[in-house]
PDB file of C-alpha atoms in Angstrom:
ATOM      1  CA  ASP Z   2     -50.779 -75.804  81.533  1.00 61.00           C
ATOM      2  CA  ALA Z   3     -52.225 -72.375  81.697  1.00 72.00           C
ATOM      3  CA  GLY Z   4     -52.862 -71.160  84.994  1.00 91.00           C
ATOM      4  CA  VAL Z   5     -55.758 -68.412  85.886  1.00 94.00           C
ATOM      5  CA  THR Z   6     -55.984 -65.685  83.176  1.00 96.00           C
ATOM      6  CA  GLN Z   7     -57.728 -62.544  84.007  1.00 97.00           C
ATOM      7  CA  SER Z   8     -58.356 -60.038  81.603  1.00 97.00           C
ATOM      8  CA  PRO Z   9     -57.923 -56.709  80.955  1.00 97.00           C
ATOM      9  CA  THR Z  10     -55.121 -56.265  83.073  1.00 96.00           C
ATOM     10  CA  HIS Z  11     -55.847 -52.705  83.364  1.00 96.00           C
ATOM     11  CA  LEU Z  12     -58.775 -49.932  83.056  1.00 96.00           C
ATOM     12  CA  ILE Z  13     -59.534 -46.678  83.805  1.00 98.00           C
ATOM     13  CA  LYS Z  14     -63.479 -45.820  84.054  1.00 98.00           C
ATOM     14  CA  THR Z  15     -65.455 -42.734  84.980  1.00 98.00           C
ATOM     15  CA  ARG Z  16     -67.585 -42.517  88.162  1.00 98.00           C
ATOM     16  CA  GLY Z  17     -70.817 -43.742  87.734  1.00 98.00           C
ATOM     17  CA  GLN Z  18     -70.179 -46.376  84.551  1.00 98.00           C
ATOM     18  CA  GLN Z  19     -70.470 -50.145  84.282  1.00 98.00           C
ATOM     19  CA  VAL Z  20     -67.472 -52.443  84.155  1.00 98.00           C
ATOM     20  CA  THR Z  21     -67.003 -56.099  83.541  1.00 98.00           C
ATOM     21  CA  LEU Z  22     -64.170 -58.329  84.240  1.00 98.00           C
ATOM     22  CA  ARG Z  23     -63.223 -61.398  83.083  1.00 98.00           C
ATOM     23  CA  CYS Z  24     -61.391 -64.602  84.563  1.00 98.00           C
ATOM     24  CA  SER Z  25     -60.577 -67.788  83.228  1.00 97.00           C
ATOM     25  CA  PRO Z  26     -59.867 -70.549  85.376  1.00 95.00           C
ATOM     26  CA  LYS Z  27     -56.741 -73.016  85.566  1.00 92.00           C
ATOM     27  CA  SER Z  28     -57.608 -76.238  83.654  1.00 91.00           C
ATOM     28  CA  GLY Z  29     -59.792 -78.815  85.618  1.00 87.00           C
ATOM     29  CA  HIS Z  30     -60.491 -75.976  88.022  1.00 90.00           C
ATOM     30  CA  ASP Z  31     -64.407 -75.457  88.603  1.00 90.00           C
ATOM     31  CA  THR Z  32     -65.238 -72.748  91.518  1.00 91.00           C
ATOM     32  CA  VAL Z  33     -64.579 -69.415  90.872  1.00 93.00           C
ATOM     33  CA  SER Z  34     -63.905 -66.806  93.259  1.00 93.00           C
ATOM     34  CA  TRP Z  35     -63.582 -63.084  93.363  1.00 96.00           C
ATOM     35  CA  TYR Z  36     -61.440 -60.829  95.542  1.00 96.00           C
ATOM     36  CA  GLN Z  37     -60.769 -57.324  96.045  1.00 98.00           C
ATOM     37  CA  GLN Z  38     -57.602 -55.506  96.700  1.00 97.00           C
ATOM     38  CA  ALA Z  39     -57.443 -51.559  97.781  1.00 96.00           C
ATOM     39  CA  LEU Z  40     -54.078 -50.280  98.208  1.00 93.00           C
ATOM     40  CA  GLY Z  41     -52.343 -51.708 100.878  1.00 91.00           C
ATOM     41  CA  GLN Z  42     -54.596 -53.867 102.346  1.00 94.00           C
ATOM     42  CA  GLY Z  43     -55.288 -57.317 101.829  1.00 95.00           C
ATOM     43  CA  PRO Z  44     -57.729 -59.389  99.680  1.00 95.00           C
ATOM     44  CA  GLN Z  45     -61.634 -59.233 100.222  1.00 95.00           C
ATOM     45  CA  PHE Z  46     -64.207 -61.807  99.132  1.00 93.00           C
ATOM     46  CA  ILE Z  47     -66.680 -60.765  97.567  1.00 95.00           C
ATOM     47  CA  PHE Z  48     -68.490 -63.691  95.758  1.00 93.00           C
ATOM     48  CA  GLN Z  49     -68.122 -67.268  94.716  1.00 92.00           C
ATOM     49  CA  TYR Z  50     -69.583 -69.277  91.391  1.00 92.00           C
ATOM     50  CA  TYR Z  51     -69.507 -72.960  91.067  1.00 89.00           C
ATOM     51  CA  GLU Z  52     -71.703 -74.647  89.296  1.00 87.00           C
ATOM     52  CA  GLU Z  53     -72.852 -71.696  87.599  1.00 91.00           C
ATOM     53  CA  GLU Z  54     -74.230 -70.099  90.424  1.00 92.00           C
ATOM     54  CA  GLU Z  55     -73.435 -68.009  93.319  1.00 91.00           C
ATOM     55  CA  ARG Z  56     -72.568 -70.516  95.925  1.00 87.00           C
ATOM     56  CA  GLN Z  57     -71.366 -67.855  98.680  1.00 87.00           C
ATOM     57  CA  ARG Z  58     -71.048 -63.772  98.704  1.00 91.00           C
ATOM     58  CA  GLY Z  59     -68.958 -61.735 101.044  1.00 90.00           C
ATOM     59  CA  ASN Z  60     -70.441 -58.267 102.425  1.00 91.00           C
ATOM     60  CA  PHE Z  61     -70.395 -56.420  98.968  1.00 96.00           C
ATOM     61  CA  PRO Z  62     -73.650 -54.365  97.545  1.00 97.00           C
ATOM     62  CA  ASP Z  63     -75.406 -55.843  94.730  1.00 96.00           C
ATOM     63  CA  ARG Z  64     -73.531 -53.288  92.474  1.00 98.00           C
ATOM     64  CA  PHE Z  65     -71.282 -56.154  92.581  1.00 98.00           C
ATOM     65  CA  SER Z  66     -72.656 -59.175  90.287  1.00 97.00           C
ATOM     66  CA  GLY Z  67     -71.267 -62.208  88.698  1.00 97.00           C
ATOM     67  CA  HIS Z  68     -71.656 -64.893  86.124  1.00 96.00           C
ATOM     68  CA  GLN Z  69     -70.452 -68.438  85.618  1.00 97.00           C
ATOM     69  CA  PHE Z  70     -70.417 -69.926  82.079  1.00 97.00           C
ATOM     70  CA  PRO Z  71     -70.394 -73.707  81.100  1.00 96.00           C
ATOM     71  CA  ASN Z  72     -66.863 -73.603  80.523  1.00 95.00           C
ATOM     72  CA  TYR Z  73     -66.424 -72.300  84.392  1.00 95.00           C
ATOM     73  CA  SER Z  74     -64.620 -69.088  83.308  1.00 97.00           C
ATOM     74  CA  SER Z  75     -66.587 -66.191  84.971  1.00 97.00           C
ATOM     75  CA  GLU Z  76     -67.532 -62.225  84.826  1.00 98.00           C
ATOM     76  CA  LEU Z  77     -67.844 -59.569  87.355  1.00 98.00           C
ATOM     77  CA  ASN Z  78     -69.647 -57.092  86.818  1.00 98.00           C
ATOM     78  CA  VAL Z  79     -69.464 -53.592  88.698  1.00 98.00           C
ATOM     79  CA  ASN Z  80     -72.427 -50.962  87.885  1.00 97.00           C
ATOM     80  CA  ALA Z  81     -72.629 -47.603  89.152  1.00 98.00           C
ATOM     81  CA  LEU Z  82     -68.875 -47.155  90.091  1.00 98.00           C
ATOM     82  CA  LEU Z  83     -67.637 -45.137  92.725  1.00 98.00           C
ATOM     83  CA  LEU Z  84     -64.621 -43.643  93.780  1.00 98.00           C
ATOM     84  CA  GLY Z  85     -63.737 -46.280  95.875  1.00 97.00           C
ATOM     85  CA  ASP Z  86     -64.299 -49.429  93.917  1.00 98.00           C
ATOM     86  CA  SER Z  87     -60.147 -48.190  92.519  1.00 98.00           C
ATOM     87  CA  ALA Z  88     -58.832 -51.536  93.394  1.00 98.00           C
ATOM     88  CA  LEU Z  89     -56.864 -54.341  91.755  1.00 97.00           C
ATOM     89  CA  TYR Z  90     -59.734 -57.592  91.547  1.00 98.00           C
ATOM     90  CA  LEU Z  91     -58.080 -61.040  91.848  1.00 96.00           C
ATOM     91  CA  CYS Z  92     -59.979 -63.760  90.532  1.00 95.00           C
ATOM     92  CA  ALA Z  93     -59.013 -67.290  92.038  1.00 93.00           C
ATOM     93  CA  SER Z  94     -60.030 -70.649  90.670  1.00 92.00           C
ATOM     94  CA  SER Z  95     -59.883 -73.939  93.081  1.00 87.00           C
ATOM     95  CA  LEU Z  96     -61.867 -77.507  92.811  1.00 82.00           C
ATOM     96  CA  GLY Z  97     -65.402 -77.584  93.772  1.00 68.00           C
ATOM     97  CA  GLY Z  98     -65.598 -79.566  96.802  1.00 57.00           C
ATOM     98  CA  LEU Z  99     -66.389 -77.789 100.080  1.00 51.00           C
ATOM     99  CA  ASP Z 100     -63.780 -79.133 101.793  1.00 54.00           C
ATOM    100  CA  ASN Z 101     -61.190 -78.144  99.062  1.00 56.00           C
ATOM    101  CA  THR Z 102     -59.366 -75.079 100.331  1.00 62.00           C
ATOM    102  CA  GLU Z 103     -56.496 -74.599  97.571  1.00 76.00           C
ATOM    103  CA  ALA Z 104     -57.011 -71.579  95.753  1.00 84.00           C
ATOM    104  CA  PHE Z 105     -54.923 -70.272  92.560  1.00 89.00           C
ATOM    105  CA  PHE Z 106     -54.974 -66.748  91.990  1.00 92.00           C
ATOM    106  CA  GLY Z 107     -54.745 -64.802  88.541  1.00 93.00           C
ATOM    107  CA  GLN Z 108     -52.446 -61.284  88.222  1.00 93.00           C
ATOM    108  CA  GLY Z 109     -55.503 -59.205  88.916  1.00 95.00           C
ATOM    109  CA  THR Z 110     -57.022 -56.499  86.892  1.00 97.00           C
ATOM    110  CA  ARG Z 111     -56.552 -53.092  88.272  1.00 97.00           C
ATOM    111  CA  LEU Z 112     -59.484 -51.033  88.078  1.00 98.00           C
ATOM    112  CA  THR Z 113     -58.782 -47.378  88.553  1.00 98.00           C
ATOM    113  CA  VAL Z 114     -62.328 -45.350  89.218  1.00 98.00           C
ATOM    114  CA  VAL Z 115     -62.005 -41.138  88.485  1.00 97.00           C
TER     115      VAL Z 115
ATOM    116  CA  ALA W   3     -65.746 -63.015 114.477  1.00 76.00           C
ATOM    117  CA  GLN W   4     -62.972 -64.186 112.648  1.00 84.00           C
ATOM    118  CA  LYS W   5     -59.292 -61.858 112.526  1.00 91.00           C
ATOM    119  CA  VAL W   6     -56.184 -62.319 111.176  1.00 96.00           C
ATOM    120  CA  THR W   7     -53.448 -59.993 112.293  1.00 97.00           C
ATOM    121  CA  GLN W   8     -49.834 -59.089 110.596  1.00 97.00           C
ATOM    122  CA  ALA W   9     -48.542 -56.666 112.957  1.00 95.00           C
ATOM    123  CA  GLN W  10     -45.639 -56.099 110.970  1.00 97.00           C
ATOM    124  CA  THR W  11     -46.372 -53.418 108.202  1.00 96.00           C
ATOM    125  CA  GLU W  12     -42.712 -53.544 106.413  1.00 97.00           C
ATOM    126  CA  ILE W  13     -39.426 -55.242 107.081  1.00 97.00           C
ATOM    127  CA  SER W  14     -36.629 -54.813 105.627  1.00 98.00           C
ATOM    128  CA  VAL W  15     -33.878 -56.969 105.963  1.00 98.00           C
ATOM    129  CA  VAL W  16     -29.481 -57.360 104.314  1.00 98.00           C
ATOM    130  CA  GLU W  17     -29.735 -60.351 101.858  1.00 98.00           C
ATOM    131  CA  LYS W  18     -28.558 -63.656 103.828  1.00 97.00           C
ATOM    132  CA  GLU W  19     -30.143 -62.442 107.064  1.00 98.00           C
ATOM    133  CA  ASP W  20     -33.064 -64.835 108.264  1.00 98.00           C
ATOM    134  CA  VAL W  21     -36.275 -63.077 108.989  1.00 98.00           C
ATOM    135  CA  THR W  22     -39.472 -64.208 110.385  1.00 98.00           C
ATOM    136  CA  LEU W  23     -43.100 -62.699 109.695  1.00 98.00           C
ATOM    137  CA  ASP W  24     -45.737 -63.099 112.175  1.00 98.00           C
ATOM    138  CA  CYS W  25     -49.405 -64.287 111.899  1.00 98.00           C
ATOM    139  CA  VAL W  26     -52.104 -63.745 114.586  1.00 98.00           C
ATOM    140  CA  TYR W  27     -55.397 -65.245 114.151  1.00 97.00           C
ATOM    141  CA  GLU W  28     -58.988 -65.477 115.799  1.00 94.00           C
ATOM    142  CA  THR W  29     -61.990 -67.649 115.375  1.00 91.00           C
ATOM    143  CA  ARG W  30     -64.277 -69.775 117.086  1.00 90.00           C
ATOM    144  CA  ASP W  31     -64.152 -72.493 114.636  1.00 88.00           C
ATOM    145  CA  THR W  32     -62.274 -76.029 115.559  1.00 87.00           C
ATOM    146  CA  THR W  33     -61.630 -76.680 112.273  1.00 87.00           C
ATOM    147  CA  TYR W  34     -60.211 -74.206 110.211  1.00 90.00           C
ATOM    148  CA  TYR W  35     -56.883 -73.468 108.110  1.00 89.00           C
ATOM    149  CA  LEU W  36     -54.376 -71.484 107.817  1.00 93.00           C
ATOM    150  CA  PHE W  37     -52.233 -69.877 104.634  1.00 93.00           C
ATOM    151  CA  TRP W  38     -49.031 -68.174 103.391  1.00 96.00           C
ATOM    152  CA  TYR W  39     -49.772 -66.454  99.773  1.00 95.00           C
ATOM    153  CA  LYS W  40     -46.552 -64.384  98.413  1.00 96.00           C
ATOM    154  CA  GLN W  41     -47.641 -61.623  96.080  1.00 96.00           C
ATOM    155  CA  PRO W  42     -44.959 -60.027  93.825  1.00 94.00           C
ATOM    156  CA  PRO W  43     -45.091 -56.765  92.102  1.00 89.00           C
ATOM    157  CA  SER W  44     -46.800 -58.522  89.728  1.00 87.00           C
ATOM    158  CA  GLY W  45     -50.247 -58.861  91.551  1.00 88.00           C
ATOM    159  CA  GLU W  46     -50.960 -62.588  91.213  1.00 88.00           C
ATOM    160  CA  LEU W  47     -50.950 -64.386  94.631  1.00 92.00           C
ATOM    161  CA  VAL W  48     -48.618 -67.379  95.055  1.00 92.00           C
ATOM    162  CA  PHE W  49     -49.919 -70.099  97.651  1.00 90.00           C
ATOM    163  CA  LEU W  50     -47.092 -71.176 100.063  1.00 93.00           C
ATOM    164  CA  ILE W  51     -48.646 -73.337 102.622  1.00 91.00           C
ATOM    165  CA  ARG W  52     -51.452 -74.769 103.881  1.00 89.00           C
ATOM    166  CA  ARG W  53     -52.238 -75.879 107.619  1.00 90.00           C
ATOM    167  CA  ASN W  54     -55.063 -77.534 109.198  1.00 88.00           C
ATOM    168  CA  SER W  55     -55.781 -76.626 112.598  1.00 90.00           C
ATOM    169  CA  PHE W  56     -55.408 -80.654 114.097  1.00 89.00           C
ATOM    170  CA  ASP W  57     -51.961 -80.444 112.477  1.00 85.00           C
ATOM    171  CA  GLU W  58     -49.023 -78.450 114.424  1.00 84.00           C
ATOM    172  CA  GLN W  59     -46.642 -80.150 113.199  1.00 83.00           C
ATOM    173  CA  ASN W  60     -43.753 -77.373 111.766  1.00 85.00           C
ATOM    174  CA  GLU W  61     -43.029 -77.652 107.954  1.00 86.00           C
ATOM    175  CA  ILE W  62     -39.709 -77.113 106.377  1.00 88.00           C
ATOM    176  CA  SER W  63     -39.735 -76.352 102.726  1.00 89.00           C
ATOM    177  CA  GLY W  64     -35.963 -75.288 101.283  1.00 93.00           C
ATOM    178  CA  ARG W  65     -35.624 -72.108 103.182  1.00 95.00           C
ATOM    179  CA  TYR W  66     -39.178 -71.353 104.384  1.00 95.00           C
ATOM    180  CA  SER W  67     -40.622 -72.855 107.711  1.00 94.00           C
ATOM    181  CA  TRP W  68     -43.574 -72.278 109.358  1.00 94.00           C
ATOM    182  CA  ASN W  69     -43.933 -72.602 113.249  1.00 95.00           C
ATOM    183  CA  PHE W  70     -47.902 -72.909 114.280  1.00 95.00           C
ATOM    184  CA  GLN W  71     -48.948 -72.873 118.004  1.00 94.00           C
ATOM    185  CA  LYS W  72     -52.359 -73.432 118.601  1.00 93.00           C
ATOM    186  CA  SER W  73     -51.801 -72.963 122.055  1.00 93.00           C
ATOM    187  CA  THR W  74     -50.368 -68.657 121.372  1.00 95.00           C
ATOM    188  CA  SER W  75     -53.131 -68.481 117.822  1.00 96.00           C
ATOM    189  CA  SER W  76     -50.025 -67.975 115.918  1.00 96.00           C
ATOM    190  CA  PHE W  77     -48.565 -69.154 112.815  1.00 96.00           C
ATOM    191  CA  ASN W  78     -45.407 -68.132 111.981  1.00 97.00           C
ATOM    192  CA  PHE W  79     -43.530 -67.827 108.488  1.00 97.00           C
ATOM    193  CA  THR W  80     -39.431 -67.748 108.628  1.00 97.00           C
ATOM    194  CA  ILE W  81     -37.178 -67.193 105.659  1.00 97.00           C
ATOM    195  CA  THR W  82     -33.815 -68.429 106.072  1.00 97.00           C
ATOM    196  CA  ALA W  83     -31.134 -66.810 104.239  1.00 97.00           C
ATOM    197  CA  SER W  84     -33.250 -64.176 102.411  1.00 97.00           C
ATOM    198  CA  GLN W  85     -32.884 -63.751  98.592  1.00 97.00           C
ATOM    199  CA  VAL W  86     -33.796 -60.494  96.734  1.00 96.00           C
ATOM    200  CA  VAL W  87     -36.079 -62.478  94.745  1.00 96.00           C
ATOM    201  CA  ASP W  88     -37.740 -62.931  98.455  1.00 97.00           C
ATOM    202  CA  SER W  89     -39.276 -58.974  98.365  1.00 97.00           C
ATOM    203  CA  ALA W  90     -42.674 -59.236  98.095  1.00 97.00           C
ATOM    204  CA  VAL W  91     -45.589 -58.538 100.377  1.00 98.00           C
ATOM    205  CA  TYR W  92     -46.528 -61.737 102.322  1.00 98.00           C
ATOM    206  CA  PHE W  93     -50.230 -62.525 103.611  1.00 97.00           C
ATOM    207  CA  CYS W  94     -51.624 -64.912 106.070  1.00 97.00           C
ATOM    208  CA  ALA W  95     -55.220 -66.064 105.058  1.00 94.00           C
ATOM    209  CA  LEU W  96     -57.866 -68.384 107.340  1.00 92.00           C
ATOM    210  CA  ILE W  97     -60.310 -70.295 106.115  1.00 87.00           C
ATOM    211  CA  SER W  98     -63.401 -71.446 109.031  1.00 82.00           C
ATOM    212  CA  ASP W  99     -66.800 -72.004 109.223  1.00 71.00           C
ATOM    213  CA  GLN W 100     -67.344 -68.218 109.658  1.00 67.00           C
ATOM    214  CA  THR W 101     -65.905 -67.590 106.853  1.00 63.00           C
ATOM    215  CA  GLY W 102     -67.331 -69.791 104.607  1.00 64.00           C
ATOM    216  CA  ALA W 103     -65.807 -72.504 102.800  1.00 61.00           C
ATOM    217  CA  ASN W 104     -62.893 -71.692 100.625  1.00 67.00           C
ATOM    218  CA  ASN W 105     -63.216 -67.866 101.452  1.00 81.00           C
ATOM    219  CA  LEU W 106     -59.971 -66.938 102.665  1.00 88.00           C
ATOM    220  CA  PHE W 107     -59.807 -64.617 105.329  1.00 91.00           C
ATOM    221  CA  PHE W 108     -56.634 -62.321 104.934  1.00 95.00           C
ATOM    222  CA  GLY W 109     -54.539 -60.283 107.162  1.00 96.00           C
ATOM    223  CA  THR W 110     -53.212 -56.601 105.815  1.00 96.00           C
ATOM    224  CA  GLY W 111     -49.700 -58.180 104.752  1.00 97.00           C
ATOM    225  CA  THR W 112     -46.571 -57.311 105.420  1.00 98.00           C
ATOM    226  CA  ARG W 113     -44.332 -55.709 103.205  1.00 98.00           C
ATOM    227  CA  LEU W 114     -40.499 -57.827 102.838  1.00 98.00           C
ATOM    228  CA  THR W 115     -37.769 -56.051 101.493  1.00 97.00           C
ATOM    229  CA  VAL W 116     -34.491 -57.537 101.008  1.00 97.00           C
ATOM    230  CA  ILE W 117     -31.998 -55.042 100.679  1.00 97.00           C
ATOM    231  CA  PRO W 118     -28.501 -56.597  97.935  1.00 96.00           C
TER     232      PRO W 118
END
């Protein structure tokens, strides 16, 4: 049973460019959440997708957008990259009930903006 | 507002020593969940435990134990007889109505180094 998989594992982009990160949830999970983890910090919630819609959003600008596909996989898009967007981006999957609180994380995509 | 404080930034212990990682939280909600996650160098967060606010029973799982005390808003994590494989960053996290369902609010983490 594959866990949460993310691609790519590493990425280097230039300031101002756009980037797309991908996540496949654990088998049977229908909810995907994205987190940003800056160096030396704890992960910060970006947004969550359930039934192909953004259900909840953290305190991130509109440059951060996402999408969920019918197979529950998800993409995170970041436009107009800033140096401060350099971080580890983690995807977590879970079951969709609002009272379900166990999330499984992928290994993350390390994004470096130069 | 909600807050999770892990005051210990880095801890080093010698193998086989016991170590306790501290976590203090703040929330106005009466219903909430507390978590501990382990982040090894590979990067993924590994779920260790979940506790809801109505269950103050301490829990033991092998060499791991957790002490939840609502009176002091603390949820501390103890590793007994530490091993080199325990070296990682450990995060305490909170879910409550303030954070939103399924939105984990993390502390800044404690980096544990176990020296052989």
